[in-house]
Every structure is written in structure tokens, then in C-alpha cells.
mmCIF file of C-alpha atoms and ligand atoms in Angstrom:
data_model
loop_
_atom_site.group_PDB
_atom_site.id
_atom_site.type_symbol
_atom_site.label_atom_id
_atom_site.label_comp_id
_atom_site.label_asym_id
_atom_site.label_seq_id
_atom_site.Cartn_x
_atom_site.Cartn_y
_atom_site.Cartn_z
ATOM 1 C CA MET A 388 65.187 54.135 145.533
ATOM 2 C CA LEU A 389 62.866 50.821 144.736
ATOM 3 C CA SER A 390 58.835 50.484 144.915
ATOM 4 C CA PRO A 391 57.445 48.458 147.891
ATOM 5 C CA GLN A 392 55.830 46.178 144.716
ATOM 6 C CA SER A 393 59.876 45.728 143.634
ATOM 7 C CA LYS A 394 60.427 42.022 142.968
ATOM 8 C CA ILE A 395 62.688 40.089 140.868
ATOM 9 C CA VAL A 396 60.494 38.003 138.001
ATOM 10 C CA SER A 397 62.277 35.012 137.001
ATOM 11 C CA HIS A 398 61.663 34.434 133.096
ATOM 12 C CA ILE A 399 62.750 31.914 130.310
ATOM 13 C CA ASN A 400 63.833 34.097 127.651
ATOM 14 C CA GLY A 401 64.479 37.560 128.969
ATOM 15 C CA ILE A 402 67.191 37.351 131.264
ATOM 16 C CA VAL A 403 66.541 38.686 134.598
ATOM 17 C CA VAL A 404 68.619 41.031 136.474
ATOM 18 C CA GLY A 405 66.121 42.610 138.457
ATOM 19 C CA PRO A 406 66.614 46.068 140.330
ATOM 20 C CA LEU A 407 69.466 47.663 138.294
ATOM 21 C CA ASP A 408 71.109 50.945 138.129
ATOM 22 C CA LEU A 409 70.977 51.817 134.419
ATOM 23 C CA LEU A 410 73.980 54.237 134.481
ATOM 24 C CA ALA A 411 76.103 51.816 132.388
ATOM 25 C CA ALA A 412 73.224 51.527 130.096
ATOM 26 C CA ASN A 413 73.125 55.136 129.034
ATOM 27 C CA THR A 414 75.922 57.198 127.423
ATOM 28 C CA LEU A 415 75.283 60.604 129.710
ATOM 29 C CA ARG A 416 76.307 58.387 132.479
ATOM 30 C CA VAL A 417 73.559 59.597 134.744
ATOM 31 C CA PRO A 418 72.291 57.385 137.501
ATOM 32 C CA CYS A 419 68.580 55.948 137.362
ATOM 33 C CA SER A 420 67.115 53.182 139.146
ATOM 34 C CA THR A 421 64.035 50.751 138.130
ATOM 35 C CA TRP A 422 61.734 48.581 139.701
ATOM 36 C CA ASN A 423 63.378 45.714 137.298
ATOM 37 C CA THR A 424 65.371 45.264 134.604
ATOM 38 C CA PHE A 425 65.178 42.698 131.589
ATOM 39 C CA PHE A 426 67.591 41.667 128.576
ATOM 40 C CA VAL A 427 65.084 40.706 125.669
ATOM 41 C CA ASP A 428 67.201 38.593 123.276
ATOM 42 C CA THR A 429 63.955 37.275 121.569
ATOM 43 C CA VAL A 430 60.789 38.277 120.332
ATOM 44 C CA GLU A 431 58.969 35.133 121.840
ATOM 45 C CA GLY A 432 60.997 35.909 125.269
ATOM 46 C CA LEU A 433 59.646 39.621 124.923
ATOM 47 C CA GLN A 434 55.840 38.109 123.995
ATOM 48 C CA SER A 435 55.778 36.131 126.674
ATOM 49 C CA LEU A 436 57.267 38.609 129.369
ATOM 50 C CA LEU A 437 54.461 41.433 128.408
ATOM 51 C CA PRO A 438 51.914 39.889 130.101
ATOM 52 C CA GLU A 439 53.730 40.058 133.248
ATOM 53 C CA VAL A 440 55.195 43.889 132.936
ATOM 54 C CA ARG A 441 52.584 45.640 130.418
ATOM 55 C CA HIS A 442 50.741 47.464 133.237
ATOM 56 C CA GLN A 443 54.001 49.228 134.619
ATOM 57 C CA PRO A 444 55.899 51.908 133.223
ATOM 58 C CA LEU A 445 58.368 50.375 130.313
ATOM 59 C CA LEU A 446 61.051 52.024 129.546
ATOM 60 C CA VAL A 447 62.759 50.418 126.296
ATOM 61 C CA LEU A 448 66.566 51.124 125.903
ATOM 62 C CA GLY A 449 68.721 50.415 123.310
ATOM 63 C CA GLY A 450 72.168 51.582 123.768
ATOM 64 C CA GLY A 451 71.054 54.361 125.870
ATOM 65 C CA SER A 452 72.439 57.303 123.513
ATOM 66 C CA ASN A 453 69.433 59.133 122.998
ATOM 67 C CA VAL A 454 67.838 59.567 126.691
ATOM 68 C CA ILE A 455 67.970 61.491 129.582
ATOM 69 C CA LEU A 456 67.126 59.140 132.461
ATOM 70 C CA LYS A 457 65.867 60.978 135.766
ATOM 71 C CA PRO A 458 67.305 59.090 139.102
ATOM 72 C CA VAL A 459 64.005 57.010 139.250
ATOM 73 C CA PHE A 460 62.079 55.149 137.090
ATOM 74 C CA PRO A 461 59.226 53.632 138.652
ATOM 75 C CA GLY A 462 58.717 50.913 136.247
ATOM 76 C CA VAL A 463 60.432 47.977 134.361
ATOM 77 C CA ALA A 464 63.261 48.455 131.716
ATOM 78 C CA LEU A 465 63.796 46.499 128.598
ATOM 79 C CA LEU A 466 67.081 46.278 127.435
ATOM 80 C CA MET A 467 66.710 45.306 123.624
ATOM 81 C CA ARG A 468 69.344 42.528 122.442
ATOM 82 C CA ILE A 469 68.053 41.124 120.009
ATOM 83 C CA GLY A 470 70.738 39.815 117.224
ATOM 84 C CA GLY A 471 70.799 38.830 113.816
ATOM 85 C CA ILE A 472 71.523 39.873 110.833
ATOM 86 C CA ASP A 473 70.226 38.241 107.434
ATOM 87 C CA TYR A 474 70.327 39.080 104.079
ATOM 88 C CA LEU A 475 67.522 38.574 101.619
ATOM 89 C CA PRO A 476 66.206 38.413 98.363
ATOM 90 C CA ILE A 477 63.944 40.999 97.253
ATOM 91 C CA ASP A 478 60.461 39.495 96.808
ATOM 92 C CA ASP A 479 58.397 42.249 94.944
ATOM 93 C CA ALA A 480 57.500 42.269 91.143
ATOM 94 C CA ASP A 481 60.280 44.905 90.276
ATOM 95 C CA VAL A 482 62.858 42.257 91.208
ATOM 96 C CA ASP A 483 66.222 44.148 90.984
ATOM 97 C CA SER A 484 69.487 41.910 91.192
ATOM 98 C CA ARG A 485 71.409 44.997 91.807
ATOM 99 C CA GLN A 486 69.721 45.531 95.100
ATOM 100 C CA MET A 487 69.492 43.306 98.275
ATOM 101 C CA LEU A 488 67.210 43.543 101.530
ATOM 102 C CA VAL A 489 69.200 42.884 104.877
ATOM 103 C CA LYS A 490 67.087 42.434 107.967
ATOM 104 C CA ALA A 491 68.125 43.017 111.499
ATOM 105 C CA GLY A 492 67.554 42.469 115.161
ATOM 106 C CA ALA A 493 66.826 45.473 117.080
ATOM 107 C CA GLY A 494 69.798 44.838 119.293
ATOM 108 C CA VAL A 495 72.257 44.417 116.681
ATOM 109 C CA VAL A 496 74.792 47.583 117.193
ATOM 110 C CA TRP A 497 74.039 49.926 114.557
ATOM 111 C CA ASP A 498 77.555 50.621 113.679
ATOM 112 C CA ASP A 499 77.970 46.715 113.315
ATOM 113 C CA LEU A 500 75.580 46.526 111.111
ATOM 114 C CA VAL A 501 77.097 49.446 108.781
ATOM 115 C CA SER A 502 80.233 47.801 109.001
ATOM 116 C CA GLN A 503 79.493 44.532 107.966
ATOM 117 C CA THR A 504 76.889 45.661 105.083
ATOM 118 C CA VAL A 505 79.928 47.749 103.801
ATOM 119 C CA LYS A 506 82.210 45.220 103.898
ATOM 120 C CA ALA A 507 80.364 42.888 102.182
ATOM 121 C CA GLY A 508 79.938 45.134 99.224
ATOM 122 C CA TRP A 509 76.315 46.879 99.841
ATOM 123 C CA SER A 510 75.774 50.234 99.569
ATOM 124 C CA GLY A 511 73.186 52.821 101.172
ATOM 125 C CA LEU A 512 74.427 52.760 104.970
ATOM 126 C CA GLU A 513 78.232 54.093 104.646
ATOM 127 C CA ASN A 514 77.132 57.803 105.149
ATOM 128 C CA LEU A 515 75.430 56.561 108.688
ATOM 129 C CA SER A 516 78.993 55.107 110.138
ATOM 130 C CA LEU A 517 79.731 55.569 113.642
ATOM 131 C CA ILE A 518 76.217 57.033 114.799
ATOM 132 C CA PRO A 519 76.320 55.225 118.637
ATOM 133 C CA GLY A 520 73.069 52.987 119.505
ATOM 134 C CA THR A 521 71.205 50.084 118.008
ATOM 135 C CA VAL A 522 69.409 48.864 114.979
ATOM 136 C CA GLY A 523 65.536 49.107 116.790
ATOM 137 C CA ALA A 524 66.198 52.792 117.865
ATOM 138 C CA ALA A 525 67.076 53.906 114.374
ATOM 139 C CA PRO A 526 63.855 54.112 113.043
ATOM 140 C CA ILE A 527 62.350 55.930 116.141
ATOM 141 C CA GLN A 528 64.019 59.281 115.187
ATOM 142 C CA ASN A 529 64.952 58.543 111.761
ATOM 143 C CA ILE A 530 68.610 59.012 112.358
ATOM 144 C CA GLY A 531 70.548 61.294 109.728
ATOM 145 C CA ALA A 532 73.914 62.198 109.120
ATOM 146 C CA TYR A 533 76.426 63.609 106.088
ATOM 147 C CA GLY A 534 73.481 63.775 103.781
ATOM 148 C CA VAL A 535 71.865 60.865 104.505
ATOM 149 C CA GLU A 536 68.836 59.673 106.529
ATOM 150 C CA LEU A 537 67.477 56.440 107.453
ATOM 151 C CA ASP A 538 64.293 56.559 105.621
ATOM 152 C CA GLN A 539 66.122 56.702 102.413
ATOM 153 C CA VAL A 540 67.134 53.156 102.567
ATOM 154 C CA PHE A 541 64.359 52.107 105.061
ATOM 155 C CA HIS A 542 62.354 49.071 103.776
ATOM 156 C CA ALA A 543 60.185 47.590 106.727
ATOM 157 C CA LEU A 544 60.130 47.086 110.411
ATOM 158 C CA GLU A 545 58.504 44.715 112.798
ATOM 159 C CA ALA A 546 57.510 45.194 116.290
ATOM 160 C CA VAL A 547 55.532 43.701 119.203
ATOM 161 C CA ARG A 548 52.373 45.457 120.052
ATOM 162 C CA ILE A 549 52.589 46.044 123.957
ATOM 163 C CA SER A 550 48.840 45.752 124.392
ATOM 164 C CA ASP A 551 48.587 42.375 122.625
ATOM 165 C CA GLY A 552 51.780 40.794 121.816
ATOM 166 C CA GLN A 553 51.217 40.852 118.183
ATOM 167 C CA VAL A 554 53.876 41.063 115.710
ATOM 168 C CA VAL A 555 53.255 43.864 113.258
ATOM 169 C CA ARG A 556 54.497 45.211 110.451
ATOM 170 C CA PHE A 557 55.266 49.009 109.556
ATOM 171 C CA SER A 558 56.127 49.940 105.858
ATOM 172 C CA LYS A 559 58.082 52.957 105.118
ATOM 173 C CA GLU A 560 54.871 54.936 104.768
ATOM 174 C CA GLU A 561 53.273 53.736 107.701
ATOM 175 C CA CYS A 562 56.660 54.887 109.755
ATOM 176 C CA GLY A 563 55.744 58.713 108.993
ATOM 177 C CA PHE A 564 59.486 59.612 108.925
ATOM 178 C CA GLY A 565 60.312 63.467 109.083
ATOM 179 C CA TYR A 566 63.647 65.295 110.386
ATOM 180 C CA ARG A 567 64.386 63.364 113.678
ATOM 181 C CA HIS A 568 60.992 62.109 113.588
ATOM 182 C CA SER A 569 58.515 59.074 112.927
ATOM 183 C CA VAL A 570 55.117 57.738 114.116
ATOM 184 C CA PHE A 571 57.019 56.201 117.378
ATOM 185 C CA LYS A 572 57.943 59.741 118.543
ATOM 186 C CA GLU A 573 54.356 61.031 118.689
ATOM 187 C CA ALA A 574 50.923 58.783 117.412
ATOM 188 C CA LEU A 575 52.184 55.569 118.403
ATOM 189 C CA LYS A 576 54.395 56.571 121.298
ATOM 190 C CA GLY A 577 54.939 53.641 123.823
ATOM 191 C CA GLN A 578 52.754 51.440 121.885
ATOM 192 C CA PHE A 579 55.063 49.379 120.190
ATOM 193 C CA ILE A 580 58.409 47.706 120.452
ATOM 194 C CA ILE A 581 60.651 47.496 117.776
ATOM 195 C CA THR A 582 62.045 43.844 116.987
ATOM 196 C CA SER A 583 63.786 44.177 113.863
ATOM 197 C CA VAL A 584 64.411 46.683 110.895
ATOM 198 C CA THR A 585 64.927 45.641 107.107
ATOM 199 C CA PHE A 586 67.129 47.891 104.587
ATOM 200 C CA ARG A 587 67.242 47.896 100.838
ATOM 201 C CA LEU A 588 70.649 47.926 99.654
ATOM 202 C CA THR A 589 72.577 48.625 96.274
ATOM 203 C CA GLY A 590 75.372 46.269 95.419
ATOM 204 C CA ALA A 591 78.409 48.360 95.772
ATOM 205 C CA GLU A 592 79.615 48.338 92.123
ATOM 206 C CA PHE A 593 76.295 50.090 90.865
ATOM 207 C CA ALA A 594 75.874 52.289 93.913
ATOM 208 C CA GLN A 595 76.242 56.195 93.456
ATOM 209 C CA CYS A 596 77.589 57.423 96.919
ATOM 210 C CA ASN A 597 76.127 60.436 98.147
ATOM 211 C CA THR A 598 79.078 62.826 99.226
ATOM 212 C CA ARG A 599 77.081 66.210 98.776
ATOM 213 C CA TYR A 600 77.492 67.095 102.365
ATOM 214 C CA ALA A 601 80.123 69.804 102.472
ATOM 215 C CA PRO A 602 82.841 68.444 105.004
ATOM 216 C CA LEU A 603 82.323 64.747 103.447
ATOM 217 C CA ASN A 604 82.845 66.669 99.927
ATOM 218 C CA GLN A 605 85.962 68.547 101.331
ATOM 219 C CA TYR A 606 87.498 65.659 102.794
ATOM 220 C CA LEU A 607 87.315 63.398 99.997
ATOM 221 C CA ASP A 608 89.047 66.469 97.679
ATOM 222 C CA ASP A 609 91.655 66.629 100.184
ATOM 223 C CA HIS A 610 92.517 62.929 100.162
ATOM 224 C CA SER A 611 92.436 63.143 96.488
ATOM 225 C CA ILE A 612 89.617 60.276 96.347
ATOM 226 C CA HIS A 613 87.565 60.939 93.028
ATOM 227 C CA ARG A 614 86.055 57.382 92.105
ATOM 228 C CA VAL A 615 84.406 57.220 95.472
ATOM 229 C CA THR A 616 83.292 53.741 97.117
ATOM 230 C CA PRO A 617 81.204 52.755 99.919
ATOM 231 C CA GLU A 618 84.205 51.668 102.147
ATOM 232 C CA GLN A 619 85.829 54.905 101.359
ATOM 233 C CA VAL A 620 82.779 56.697 102.172
ATOM 234 C CA ARG A 621 82.742 54.674 105.321
ATOM 235 C CA LYS A 622 86.362 55.647 106.393
ATOM 236 C CA ALA A 623 86.006 59.409 105.667
ATOM 237 C CA VAL A 624 82.460 59.768 107.981
ATOM 238 C CA CYS A 625 84.378 57.720 110.570
ATOM 239 C CA ASP A 626 87.685 60.085 110.358
ATOM 240 C CA ILE A 627 85.627 63.181 110.513
ATOM 241 C CA ARG A 628 83.131 61.958 113.390
ATOM 242 C CA SER A 629 86.202 60.454 115.500
ATOM 243 C CA HIS A 630 87.832 63.930 115.164
ATOM 244 C CA LYS A 631 84.702 66.183 115.637
ATOM 245 C CA LEU A 632 82.606 64.656 118.271
ATOM 246 C CA PRO A 633 83.569 63.605 121.796
ATOM 247 C CA ASP A 634 83.536 60.173 122.635
ATOM 248 C CA PRO A 635 80.871 59.360 125.416
ATOM 249 C CA ALA A 636 82.859 57.004 126.730
ATOM 250 C CA LYS A 637 85.406 59.793 127.754
ATOM 251 C CA LYS A 638 82.955 62.266 127.789
ATOM 252 C CA PRO A 639 79.659 61.441 128.475
ATOM 253 C CA ASN A 640 77.338 62.885 126.172
ATOM 254 C CA VAL A 641 74.101 62.085 124.046
ATOM 255 C CA GLY A 642 75.500 63.819 120.673
ATOM 256 C CA SER A 643 73.390 66.722 119.394
ATOM 257 C CA PHE A 644 71.507 68.225 122.315
ATOM 258 C CA PHE A 645 68.954 70.325 120.234
ATOM 259 C CA LYS A 646 67.333 69.636 117.141
ATOM 260 C CA ASN A 647 68.106 72.074 114.077
ATOM 261 C CA PRO A 648 64.882 74.574 114.013
ATOM 262 C CA VAL A 649 63.098 74.965 111.212
ATOM 263 C CA ILE A 650 61.456 78.198 110.547
ATOM 264 C CA ASP A 651 59.713 80.072 107.719
ATOM 265 C CA GLU A 652 61.217 81.979 105.275
ATOM 266 C CA ALA A 653 59.743 85.303 106.332
ATOM 267 C CA CYS A 654 61.374 84.981 110.008
ATOM 268 C CA TRP A 655 64.590 83.597 108.208
ATOM 269 C CA GLN A 656 64.676 87.261 106.428
ATOM 270 C CA ALA A 657 64.385 89.267 109.347
ATOM 271 C CA LEU A 658 67.127 87.153 111.143
ATOM 272 C CA HIS A 659 69.429 87.162 108.201
ATOM 273 C CA GLU A 660 69.364 90.734 108.079
ATOM 274 C CA ARG A 661 70.370 90.977 111.488
ATOM 275 C CA PHE A 662 73.170 87.887 111.430
ATOM 276 C CA PRO A 663 74.389 87.749 107.447
ATOM 277 C CA SER A 664 76.592 85.002 108.351
ATOM 278 C CA MET A 665 73.929 82.853 110.353
ATOM 279 C CA VAL A 666 74.235 79.294 109.088
ATOM 280 C CA SER A 667 70.936 77.930 106.948
ATOM 281 C CA TYR A 668 69.730 75.266 104.820
ATOM 282 C CA PRO A 669 66.844 76.095 102.670
ATOM 283 C CA GLN A 670 63.948 73.501 102.810
ATOM 284 C CA GLU A 671 60.725 72.597 100.924
ATOM 285 C CA ALA A 672 57.963 74.778 101.533
ATOM 286 C CA GLY A 673 59.194 78.087 102.119
ATOM 287 C CA GLN A 674 60.923 76.525 104.970
ATOM 288 C CA VAL A 675 64.566 77.153 106.633
ATOM 289 C CA LYS A 676 66.599 75.275 108.745
ATOM 290 C CA LEU A 677 69.390 76.438 110.944
ATOM 291 C CA ALA A 678 72.096 75.266 112.353
ATOM 292 C CA ALA A 679 71.110 75.014 116.345
ATOM 293 C CA GLY A 680 75.068 74.468 117.005
ATOM 294 C CA TRP A 681 75.842 78.116 115.162
ATOM 295 C CA LEU A 682 72.976 79.549 117.326
ATOM 296 C CA ILE A 683 74.363 78.367 120.374
ATOM 297 C CA ASP A 684 77.927 79.180 119.684
ATOM 298 C CA GLN A 685 77.039 82.875 118.735
ATOM 299 C CA ALA A 686 75.455 83.304 122.129
ATOM 300 C CA GLY A 687 78.899 82.321 123.836
ATOM 301 C CA TRP A 688 78.203 78.920 125.304
ATOM 302 C CA LYS A 689 80.687 77.084 123.859
ATOM 303 C CA GLY A 690 82.956 75.480 126.403
ATOM 304 C CA ARG A 691 80.819 76.925 129.434
ATOM 305 C CA VAL A 692 80.888 75.094 132.656
ATOM 306 C CA SER A 693 77.555 74.657 135.084
ATOM 307 C CA GLY A 694 78.818 72.981 138.140
ATOM 308 C CA ARG A 695 78.840 69.136 137.254
ATOM 309 C CA VAL A 696 77.971 69.421 133.355
ATOM 310 C CA MET A 697 79.111 72.028 130.332
ATOM 311 C CA VAL A 698 78.967 72.747 126.972
ATOM 312 C CA HIS A 699 81.323 71.031 125.019
ATOM 313 C CA ASP A 700 84.432 73.314 124.034
ATOM 314 C CA LYS A 701 84.552 72.293 120.314
ATOM 315 C CA GLN A 702 80.768 71.185 119.622
ATOM 316 C CA ALA A 703 78.430 73.990 120.766
ATOM 317 C CA LEU A 704 75.437 71.425 119.988
ATOM 318 C CA VAL A 705 76.787 68.671 122.516
ATOM 319 C CA LEU A 706 76.279 68.952 126.597
ATOM 320 C CA VAL A 707 78.833 66.775 128.221
ATOM 321 C CA ASN A 708 78.314 65.449 131.746
ATOM 322 C CA HIS A 709 81.780 65.783 132.928
ATOM 323 C CA GLU A 710 81.441 65.448 136.880
ATOM 324 C CA ALA A 711 79.238 62.753 137.233
ATOM 325 C CA GLY A 712 76.243 65.235 137.056
ATOM 326 C CA SER A 713 72.232 64.149 136.882
ATOM 327 C CA ALA A 714 69.279 64.454 134.495
ATOM 328 C CA ASP A 715 68.254 67.866 136.376
ATOM 329 C CA ASP A 716 72.017 69.317 135.660
ATOM 330 C CA ILE A 717 71.829 68.889 132.312
ATOM 331 C CA LEU A 718 68.147 69.704 132.049
ATOM 332 C CA SER A 719 68.955 72.873 133.835
ATOM 333 C CA LEU A 720 71.761 74.305 131.679
ATOM 334 C CA ALA A 721 69.850 73.133 128.847
ATOM 335 C CA GLU A 722 66.667 75.277 129.908
ATOM 336 C CA GLU A 723 69.396 78.407 130.409
ATOM 337 C CA ILE A 724 70.415 77.671 126.954
ATOM 338 C CA LYS A 725 66.720 77.815 125.256
ATOM 339 C CA ASN A 726 65.889 80.826 127.344
ATOM 340 C CA ASP A 727 69.220 82.822 125.940
ATOM 341 C CA ILE A 728 68.838 81.648 122.412
ATOM 342 C CA ARG A 729 64.736 82.484 122.449
ATOM 343 C CA ASP A 730 65.878 86.126 123.844
ATOM 344 C CA LYS A 731 68.849 86.540 121.413
ATOM 345 C CA PHE A 732 67.209 85.064 118.205
ATOM 346 C CA GLY A 733 63.544 84.900 118.799
ATOM 347 C CA VAL A 734 64.036 80.909 118.107
ATOM 348 C CA THR A 735 62.825 78.469 120.041
ATOM 349 C CA LEU A 736 65.292 75.419 120.589
ATOM 350 C CA GLU A 737 63.873 71.619 121.090
ATOM 351 C CA ILE A 738 65.751 69.120 123.024
ATOM 352 C CA GLU A 739 66.472 65.876 120.897
ATOM 353 C CA PRO A 740 66.840 63.045 123.333
ATOM 354 C CA GLN A 741 63.711 61.602 124.972
ATOM 355 C CA VAL A 742 63.487 62.089 128.868
ATOM 356 C CA TYR A 743 62.381 59.469 131.327
ATOM 357 C CA PRO A 744 59.970 59.220 133.158
ATOM 358 C CA GLN A 745 58.084 61.489 130.998
ATOM 359 C CA GLU A 746 56.431 64.311 132.240
HETATM 360 C C1 FAD B 2153 78.221 60.800 120.060
HETATM 361 C C2 FAD B 2153 77.310 60.685 119.536
HETATM 362 C C3 FAD B 2153 76.627 60.729 118.306
HETATM 363 C C4 FAD B 2153 75.276 60.580 117.705
HETATM 364 N N1 FAD B 2153 75.468 61.396 116.545
HETATM 365 C C5 FAD B 2153 74.211 60.972 116.030
HETATM 366 C C6 FAD B 2153 74.143 61.101 114.479
HETATM 367 O O1 FAD B 2153 74.958 61.323 114.002
HETATM 368 N N2 FAD B 2153 72.682 61.203 113.742
HETATM 369 C C7 FAD B 2153 71.464 60.846 114.638
HETATM 370 O O2 FAD B 2153 70.488 60.596 114.178
HETATM 371 N N3 FAD B 2153 71.905 60.423 116.137
HETATM 372 C C8 FAD B 2153 73.031 60.876 116.549
HETATM 373 N N4 FAD B 2153 72.809 60.486 117.886
HETATM 374 C C9 FAD B 2153 71.685 59.978 118.741
HETATM 375 C C10 FAD B 2153 71.856 58.594 118.838
HETATM 376 O O3 FAD B 2153 72.696 57.643 118.706
HETATM 377 C C11 FAD B 2153 70.720 57.846 117.920
HETATM 378 O O4 FAD B 2153 69.386 58.503 118.061
HETATM 379 C C12 FAD B 2153 70.496 56.352 118.198
HETATM 380 O O5 FAD B 2153 69.490 55.703 117.225
HETATM 381 C C13 FAD B 2153 70.009 55.851 119.620
HETATM 382 O O6 FAD B 2153 70.108 54.648 119.673
HETATM 383 P P1 FAD B 2153 69.957 53.637 121.213
HETATM 384 O O7 FAD B 2153 70.043 52.504 120.829
HETATM 385 O O8 FAD B 2153 71.180 54.376 121.693
HETATM 386 O O9 FAD B 2153 68.708 54.491 121.413
HETATM 387 P P2 FAD B 2153 68.205 54.598 123.106
HETATM 388 O O10 FAD B 2153 68.796 56.029 123.590
HETATM 389 O O11 FAD B 2153 68.216 53.400 124.022
HETATM 390 O O12 FAD B 2153 67.047 55.188 122.981
HETATM 391 C C14 FAD B 2153 66.588 56.100 122.008
HETATM 392 C C15 FAD B 2153 64.412 56.204 121.894
HETATM 393 O O13 FAD B 2153 64.299 54.845 121.372
HETATM 394 C C16 FAD B 2153 63.480 53.884 122.120
HETATM 395 N N5 FAD B 2153 63.868 52.647 121.748
HETATM 396 C C17 FAD B 2153 65.379 52.538 121.603
HETATM 397 N N6 FAD B 2153 65.259 50.923 120.932
HETATM 398 C C18 FAD B 2153 63.621 50.913 121.015
HETATM 399 C C19 FAD B 2153 62.913 49.298 120.486
HETATM 400 N N7 FAD B 2153 63.924 48.596 119.983
HETATM 401 N N8 FAD B 2153 61.720 49.658 120.137
HETATM 402 C C20 FAD B 2153 60.919 51.259 120.442
HETATM 403 N N9 FAD B 2153 61.766 51.779 120.886
HETATM 404 C C21 FAD B 2153 62.876 51.753 121.070
HETATM 405 C C22 FAD B 2153 63.714 54.448 123.657
HETATM 406 O O14 FAD B 2153 62.997 53.943 124.272
HETATM 407 C C23 FAD B 2153 64.059 56.065 123.448
HETATM 408 O O15 FAD B 2153 62.770 56.538 123.424
HETATM 409 C C24 FAD B 2153 74.468 60.363 118.661
HETATM 410 C C25 FAD B 2153 74.637 59.936 120.128
HETATM 411 C C26 FAD B 2153 75.648 60.084 120.364
HETATM 412 C C27 FAD B 2153 76.095 60.094 122.020
#
């Protein structure tokens, strides 16, 4: 369904495809029609496109692996395809020859960047191997996996301000990173389009690989790998992930559907008395992080089918669109799970992916 204002805008840099169903542009494979859709492949193209589109609702998409799209988005979709990976010497006062900056375009496939930097002998991104999506989306929720979060290797990013088309540089502090969080999800939500991200990586020969995450440590032990290199960490993470997580191409999903809830220690004590085997991780400032997957599994949801959608039979945290369901099918199942977890454990789960259009 398209708006009466629907039109195809021709443009020099942004390749225009006109109204398009975004079914193939999101990993949950739900249908979503827009008024117009543009592929954005240069910063200049984006800047000259903005005056035409900035007064309509904008949906910025990378790989569509962390969004839930309702059947109609009444506005313009921008599919980020800005490419390029450049290695830059460190330009600050404490020049460190063991480190290097790598700057990647927002549209670069995240795992291509990880693979390329590891192969080139740089360490820092290997634990984040095989996370779907693009470089530009990675800071939005401060992606994390296997004991590492993006902010640990983040240097800076560039983003175009939607209101005036200016390129603005953000330092790490200015991004306000937290657990699955950044300033772009709240205070600056919908105001900037990220065009590139720069990371600070360490030469593999000087790197201290992070292998503290239990399943990674176990894998390395099982394979008798003791002097660990970034390439070995990458291989280990890829192997574990490929066995553990459903491939969205075969079982449409958005990865972890709920964030791990963080509760205060007093609540945790009370819960722990009732459920001594409950999985939890102590945090700073008297807080404790619970494993949302454990809660959902304990509540008996693993493998449960609800019409065209279901809870994955091996990963309770992953909801799968197994029979061409819609955003509403997925969101109703999520609501049922949330209510049940609140009743059983008194814990409120929060959805991780972003829903569009936003209510
Ligand atoms: C199988 C699977 C496993 C996953 N595993 C993990 C994991 O281990 N750790 C983890 O953290 N995440 C994980 N995810 C979630 C997802 O891959 C990440 O959040 C990823 O960074 C999303 O990238 P994307 O390009 O697909 O973003 P999209 O889904 O396209 O967009 C996500 C959000 O970012 C915004 N956005 C995208 N690009 C830009 C841009 N250039 N500028 C401004 N805003 C932008 C969008 O508007 C949207 O709000 C997983 C997903 C799947 C399907």
C-alpha cells in the first residue's frame, strides 16, 4: 500500500528504486512497503538527497538484522551501502606503532571488516565475528559478543545530521555507549545517519586475545589451543556461532530478541533463593545481569509454535518467522512471553530490535 504522494524521485548519487517491498531487506523476512527507497552509496549522495526527503519519516537500514518492520512504512527507506575500508596511522600525541586506526564505510558488511582486519594482522574485532549487519549499525546498539563490546575498540564515527546535512564527528565519550545502547538510540534518536566508523586495533603480535568468555575458553581448551592468535579466536567464534545460532537465510530471525535484564542485588537475592540454578552475571554498582534465554527456557517456551512464528527449539532467546508471518505475529508472541516472564519471575523483558514505524 502506497501513499497518494508516492513518487519516484530520480537522483544522481543515490540509486533510486522507487517504492519497494523491504521483505528481502530484513532478516526476519516480513513484508513492508515504503513510499520510496534509495540506496545510499556516498556521503555526498546522501547530503544532496536529504533536502528532498528529510521532511518525511525516514527508515535507515543496513542489513535489516535488528529491525521489526510493520507492513507499511509511510515514508522513505535509505539502504546504506557506503563502502570502503582504509587503514590510517594514529595521529594523536601518544603515537603507538603497535596500533592502527581502521575506518570503514557504513555500508560495509560487518563480518567482511572483521575478516579483513584479522587477515591483515590486526586484533580487536575477532570476538565480534559473524555478527550480521553493517558497520554503520554496529555503534547504534554497541554490538557485543563473546566477551567484547564494540566500544572497547571504537575510536570515532562520522554521521550526517539530517536537519542540515552537516557531517559531525563523534568521539567515544560522545556516543554514550552502554549495554546494547548508545546515544543514537535515545537522546539523538532519528537525528543522524552514520556514514563511517573508525576503530583502534592492535597488531596481532602484541595483542592479548580476550578468551574469558566461558564457551570460547572451553572451545580453545577442547582444541588444545594454548597460544591464542586473533585468527584462532575468529575461527573459534565462527564455529561456535554457526552451531548455536539459526542462519537467518534458512530460519528468518533477528538474533537475540530480548535484552538480558539487569536487576538490583536485592531482587536477585530473592530470585536466587527461589531458583538457585538461575544464570546471572554480577555487574558494577550492585547490579546483576540475568540471562533472558534462561528465563524463557525455564518458563517452557523453547520450541513453542504460535501460528506462523515460533521460539527456536535450541535457542530460547531467538524468535523465528518460520511460515511467512508478519511483524504483528512476532510482536504478539513476544508480548505473551514478556507477560509470562513477568508473572513467573517478576522480571520485565525489553525487546532488543527496533520496531518501525515507531509508535
Ligand atoms: C543471527 C543473528 C545474530 C546476531 N548476533 C548478535 C550479537 O551477537 N551481538 C549483537 O550485538 N547483535 C547481534 N545481532 C543483531 C544485529 O546483527 C546487530 O544489531 C547489527 O549491528 C545490526 O546491523 P544491521 O546493519 O542489520 O542494522 P539494521 O537492522 O539495518 O538497523 C538496526 C538499527 O540501526 C539503525 N541504523 C542502521 N544503519 C544505520 C546508519 N548507518 N546510521 C544510523 N542508523 C542506522 C536502523 O535505523 C535501526 O534502528 C544478531 C542478529 C542476527 C540476525
